[in-house]
Amino acid sequence: MLLDGRTVAVKKSKVIDEDKLQEFINEVVILSQINHRHVVKLLGCCLETEVPMLVYEFIINGNLFQHIQEESDDYTMVWKMRLRIAVDVAGALSYLHSSASSPIYHRDIKSSNILLDEKYRAKVADFGTSRSVTIDQTHWTTVVSGTVGYVDPEYYRSSQYTEKSDVYSFGVVLAELITGDKPVITVENTREIISLAEHFRLAMKEKRFSDVIDARVKDDCKLEQVMAVANLALKCLSWKGKKRPNMREVFTELERICTSPEGLQVKMRIDEEGEEEEEEEEEEDMNMINMGVPWNVSVTAPAVSTVASPSSSDVEPLFPRLTW
């Protein structure tokens, strides 16, 4: 708590690491370009100490992964709340991709990087590995990094990160919200370890949607609405980036679903064109997990966790003076 009564979250590296220092500096640069109510607000930083520190608004209700995985009948994870969180995150990513001063790719979208405030509105966090790109850039070529279960398979094959790679990761988050499962799961019958994306896509293809929907939302949701979100998730999880919608389209569709719960015309389908090729790619992705291909896995838990944030109309200096 600061002397002026504000509660803040302080994020610092556990080890002295030059790479981590670069991530901290990168996070300051990225967040200095962002002013959005569904992106966590950076209040200040200190890069002169032995271990660099970033100071954020404190987000009180932890992260989405924790809430989805809690074995409880917590009312906060009813379908209406999950759908609103999806809309919030999609809006933030749409802003990053198309409305920020220059396009920003987050590069580590996952449920543990989605924080929930006192009203359970979502805030996207952890921009240490994010990248700004120029308007004419279509991708960012880099050593593959990310979190197992969320990484775009096209990015894995090409090392080229695009805006559609964030879309794929967001598709995994949608699948988490629908199923309540973790991004990498163990199949009960076979004890086989597969990605949630593959498990979800297979269930949708085989018309077993009722088998994978989270039991905690079945009684309080409109099935047509959940199905509409599931079909959108399926599009986001396409193995080919060019077949995925962009985040602006995803955001617009989620808003439509959210405001039109009745009369949604939902039809389960998968593009048959190139289906055989995609099935081969699914098997390839599965093998990568089973064979233990070395991933650069992000394991940093959100160090941000909360008081009420100002509305988007409130304008504050980017780095106000902090009194300790």
XYZ file of C-alpha atoms in Angstrom:
324
model
C 0.000 0.000 0.000
C 1.293 3.445 -0.912
C 1.257 6.405 1.458
C -1.709 7.867 -0.409
C -3.747 4.751 0.422
C -3.584 3.077 -2.970
C -3.056 -0.685 -3.046
C -0.687 -1.757 -5.793
C 0.866 -4.956 -7.096
C 4.651 -5.107 -7.464
C 6.106 -7.511 -9.986
C 9.776 -8.383 -9.804
C 11.996 -11.072 -11.220
C 12.861 -13.929 -8.868
C 16.353 -14.157 -10.356
C 18.835 -11.693 -11.783
C 18.626 -12.495 -15.476
C 19.505 -10.254 -18.414
C 16.692 -11.754 -20.493
C 14.178 -11.029 -17.736
C 15.422 -7.447 -17.547
C 14.752 -7.082 -21.260
C 11.243 -8.471 -20.754
C 10.601 -5.906 -18.025
C 11.829 -3.059 -20.216
C 9.731 -4.389 -23.085
C 6.647 -4.484 -20.864
C 7.139 -0.797 -19.979
C 7.516 0.126 -23.658
C 4.429 -1.840 -24.690
C 2.164 -0.654 -21.880
C 3.177 2.966 -22.498
C 1.299 2.675 -25.809
C -1.895 1.253 -24.301
C -4.858 2.922 -22.621
C -7.723 0.458 -22.453
C -10.041 -0.426 -19.594
C -9.529 -4.151 -20.161
C -5.721 -4.002 -20.094
C -4.001 -3.895 -16.702
C -2.650 -0.436 -15.917
C 1.070 0.072 -15.277
C 1.540 2.758 -12.610
C 5.308 2.952 -12.444
C 8.587 1.118 -12.697
C 12.072 0.929 -11.245
C 14.826 -0.481 -13.432
C 17.722 0.876 -11.382
C 17.595 -1.688 -8.580
C 19.438 -5.006 -8.740
C 16.117 -6.723 -9.435
C 13.852 -4.546 -11.626
C 10.307 -3.880 -10.434
C 7.047 -2.940 -12.139
C 4.146 -1.413 -10.210
C 0.579 -2.110 -11.351
C -2.945 -1.470 -10.211
C -3.936 -4.314 -7.914
C -6.539 -6.621 -9.473
C -8.374 -8.167 -6.586
C -9.980 -11.377 -7.843
C -6.974 -13.228 -9.210
C -6.860 -14.793 -12.661
C -9.349 -16.599 -14.863
C -7.500 -19.932 -14.795
C -7.925 -20.129 -11.013
C -11.654 -19.492 -11.200
C -12.266 -21.992 -14.005
C -10.310 -24.718 -12.205
C -11.777 -24.179 -8.736
C -13.923 -27.156 -7.757
C -16.850 -25.139 -6.461
C -20.273 -23.894 -7.444
C -18.918 -20.348 -7.530
C -21.598 -18.134 -9.066
C -18.849 -16.036 -10.654
C -18.281 -18.716 -13.284
C -21.863 -18.965 -14.548
C -22.180 -18.787 -18.314
C -23.267 -15.151 -18.421
C -20.095 -14.164 -16.549
C -17.869 -16.329 -18.755
C -19.331 -14.816 -21.905
C -18.813 -11.283 -20.620
C -15.172 -12.097 -19.805
C -14.719 -13.413 -23.362
C -16.153 -10.162 -24.762
C -13.857 -8.074 -22.526
C -10.709 -9.940 -23.598
C -11.675 -9.964 -27.275
C -12.242 -6.199 -27.099
C -8.803 -5.668 -25.571
C -7.084 -7.826 -28.195
C -8.996 -6.140 -31.001
C -7.744 -2.816 -29.665
C -4.143 -4.071 -29.457
C -4.203 -5.399 -33.008
C -5.951 -2.529 -34.737
C -6.402 0.570 -32.564
C -3.171 1.018 -30.590
C -0.567 3.521 -31.833
C 1.036 0.585 -33.651
C -0.252 -3.013 -33.807
C 0.695 -5.057 -30.749
C 0.833 -8.855 -30.630
C 0.513 -10.135 -27.064
C 2.198 -13.503 -27.747
C 1.140 -15.183 -24.489
C -2.646 -15.100 -24.304
C -3.815 -17.631 -21.716
C -6.348 -17.785 -18.902
C -3.722 -17.166 -16.215
C -2.859 -13.849 -17.917
C -6.482 -12.694 -17.728
C -7.151 -10.975 -14.403
C -10.557 -10.271 -12.849
C -11.364 -7.047 -10.977
C -13.858 -6.488 -8.157
C -16.755 -6.673 -10.624
C -15.247 -9.680 -12.397
C -14.473 -7.654 -15.496
C -11.413 -8.936 -17.337
C -8.032 -7.243 -17.697
C -5.308 -8.640 -19.946
C -1.899 -8.744 -18.253
C 1.743 -9.791 -18.721
C 3.136 -8.054 -21.788
C 6.764 -9.053 -21.221
C 6.991 -11.031 -24.447
C 4.682 -8.812 -26.505
C 5.834 -7.063 -29.660
C 4.899 -3.887 -31.492
C 4.947 -4.165 -35.268
C 4.836 -1.592 -38.009
C 1.653 -1.195 -40.020
C 3.143 -2.923 -43.070
C 4.465 -5.923 -41.119
C 2.399 -9.093 -41.330
C 4.395 -11.252 -38.932
C 7.219 -11.347 -36.430
C 9.950 -13.972 -36.937
C 11.361 -15.239 -33.657
C 12.379 -18.322 -31.713
C 9.157 -20.090 -30.753
C 8.026 -19.223 -27.240
C 4.757 -19.420 -25.397
C 2.816 -21.762 -23.153
C 2.094 -25.377 -24.064
C -1.510 -25.802 -25.148
C -1.874 -22.210 -26.348
C 0.815 -21.983 -29.023
C -0.388 -21.583 -32.609
C 0.761 -24.741 -34.495
C 1.377 -22.634 -37.610
C 3.727 -20.418 -35.576
C 5.475 -23.525 -34.280
C 6.129 -24.745 -37.811
C 7.174 -21.411 -39.340
C 8.534 -19.367 -36.375
C 6.460 -16.495 -37.786
C 4.129 -14.941 -35.229
C 1.124 -13.106 -36.670
C -2.023 -11.504 -35.313
C -3.754 -14.795 -36.111
C -1.457 -16.498 -33.575
C -3.080 -14.424 -30.824
C -6.449 -15.444 -32.299
C -5.541 -19.132 -31.929
C -4.533 -18.649 -28.282
C -7.779 -16.801 -27.625
C -9.625 -19.748 -29.195
C -8.067 -21.994 -26.542
C -9.320 -19.590 -23.840
C -12.831 -19.813 -25.347
C -12.564 -23.618 -25.208
C -11.542 -23.365 -21.542
C -14.563 -21.178 -20.775
C -16.879 -23.660 -22.501
C -15.436 -26.928 -21.204
C -13.824 -26.001 -17.872
C -10.798 -28.069 -18.912
C -7.102 -27.203 -18.752
C -5.208 -26.323 -21.968
C -3.495 -29.724 -21.926
C -5.589 -32.654 -20.741
C -5.317 -36.395 -20.116
C -7.973 -38.492 -21.844
C -9.627 -40.663 -19.183
C -9.927 -43.900 -21.147
C -6.525 -43.943 -22.830
C -4.504 -41.760 -20.400
C -3.311 -40.010 -23.542
C -2.089 -36.434 -23.156
C -3.512 -34.093 -25.787
C -4.136 -30.398 -26.216
C -7.549 -29.031 -25.298
C -7.707 -27.505 -28.797
C -7.467 -30.954 -30.398
C -9.897 -32.516 -27.916
C -12.402 -29.711 -28.495
C -12.130 -29.780 -32.286
C -12.607 -33.568 -32.353
C -15.667 -33.385 -30.095
C -17.220 -30.718 -32.310
C -16.461 -32.698 -35.473
C -18.044 -35.841 -33.994
C -21.046 -33.857 -32.710
C -20.255 -34.683 -29.088
C -20.604 -31.117 -27.878
C -22.821 -32.121 -24.949
C -20.006 -34.367 -23.685
C -17.479 -31.542 -23.350
C -19.553 -28.597 -22.111
C -18.780 -27.735 -18.476
C -21.468 -29.228 -16.231
C -21.385 -26.050 -14.122
C -22.895 -23.965 -16.924
C -25.380 -26.442 -18.416
C -28.279 -25.469 -16.172
C -27.997 -21.702 -16.416
C -27.112 -21.184 -20.085
C -28.958 -21.003 -23.367
C -27.464 -23.891 -25.301
C -27.794 -22.058 -28.623
C -25.650 -19.243 -27.253
C -22.930 -21.611 -26.010
C -22.997 -23.396 -29.355
C -22.519 -20.101 -31.178
C -19.425 -19.371 -29.057
C -18.192 -22.935 -29.630
C -18.426 -22.512 -33.389
C -16.540 -19.225 -33.124
C -13.854 -20.964 -31.022
C -13.620 -23.632 -33.711
C -12.880 -20.968 -36.328
C -10.215 -19.404 -34.090
C -8.596 -22.833 -33.677
C -8.252 -23.507 -37.397
C -4.833 -24.956 -38.163
C -4.392 -22.440 -40.964
C -4.091 -18.814 -39.896
C -5.715 -17.509 -43.069
C -8.916 -19.382 -42.169
C -9.170 -17.741 -38.753
C -11.120 -14.512 -38.236
C -9.207 -11.469 -37.018
C -9.770 -10.180 -33.486
C -12.041 -7.353 -34.591
C -14.323 -9.910 -36.246
C -14.156 -12.156 -33.163
C -15.059 -9.239 -30.892
C -17.960 -8.182 -33.111
C -19.319 -11.735 -33.236
C -19.062 -12.207 -29.468
C -20.898 -8.935 -28.892
C -23.613 -10.102 -31.269
C -23.918 -13.424 -29.456
C -23.977 -11.661 -26.089
C -26.784 -9.289 -27.088
C -28.781 -11.831 -29.140
C -29.259 -14.850 -26.879
C -32.566 -15.735 -28.552
C -33.014 -16.947 -32.099
C -29.356 -17.641 -32.869
C -29.132 -19.749 -35.970
C -26.432 -22.196 -35.014
C -25.147 -24.894 -37.315
C -22.235 -27.134 -36.477
C -19.909 -27.548 -39.389
C -16.246 -27.903 -40.253
C -14.859 -26.869 -43.606
C -14.395 -30.085 -45.519
C -11.862 -28.546 -47.869
C -8.400 -29.635 -46.812
C -9.829 -31.760 -43.990
C -7.451 -34.643 -44.597
C -4.458 -32.300 -44.529
C -5.647 -30.732 -41.285
C -6.090 -34.150 -39.670
C -2.441 -34.910 -40.495
C -1.440 -31.618 -38.906
C -3.473 -32.493 -35.801
C -1.544 -35.736 -35.488
C 1.725 -33.838 -35.922
C 0.760 -31.429 -33.127
C -0.169 -34.329 -30.870
C 3.154 -36.014 -31.502
C 5.006 -32.835 -30.566
C 3.472 -32.947 -27.089
C 3.936 -36.689 -26.613
C 7.549 -36.640 -27.798
C 8.434 -33.826 -25.444
C 9.579 -31.383 -28.097
C 11.538 -28.626 -26.275
C 9.251 -25.604 -25.940
C 10.236 -22.311 -24.404
C 7.403 -22.505 -21.896
C 6.231 -19.438 -20.028
C 5.684 -20.307 -16.387
C 5.422 -16.837 -14.895
C 2.272 -16.507 -12.824
C 0.491 -13.156 -12.973
C 2.006 -11.012 -10.260
C -0.848 -8.649 -10.625
C -3.926 -9.422 -8.813
C -6.451 -5.359 -7.678
C -8.632 -2.331 -6.664
C -11.155 -0.639 -8.752
C -9.584 0.700 -11.849
C -10.607 4.044 -13.300
C -13.002 4.035 -16.199
C -11.586 4.408 -19.675
C -12.657 8.037 -19.698
C -10.419 8.879 -16.731
C -7.074 10.209 -17.911
C -4.059 9.924 -15.619
C -0.335 10.463 -16.157
C 1.278 7.257 -17.392
C 3.800 7.133 -14.564
C 2.598 9.257 -11.625
C 5.041 9.753 -8.787
C 4.819 6.862 -6.329
C 5.433 7.476 -2.628
C 6.583 4.413 -0.734
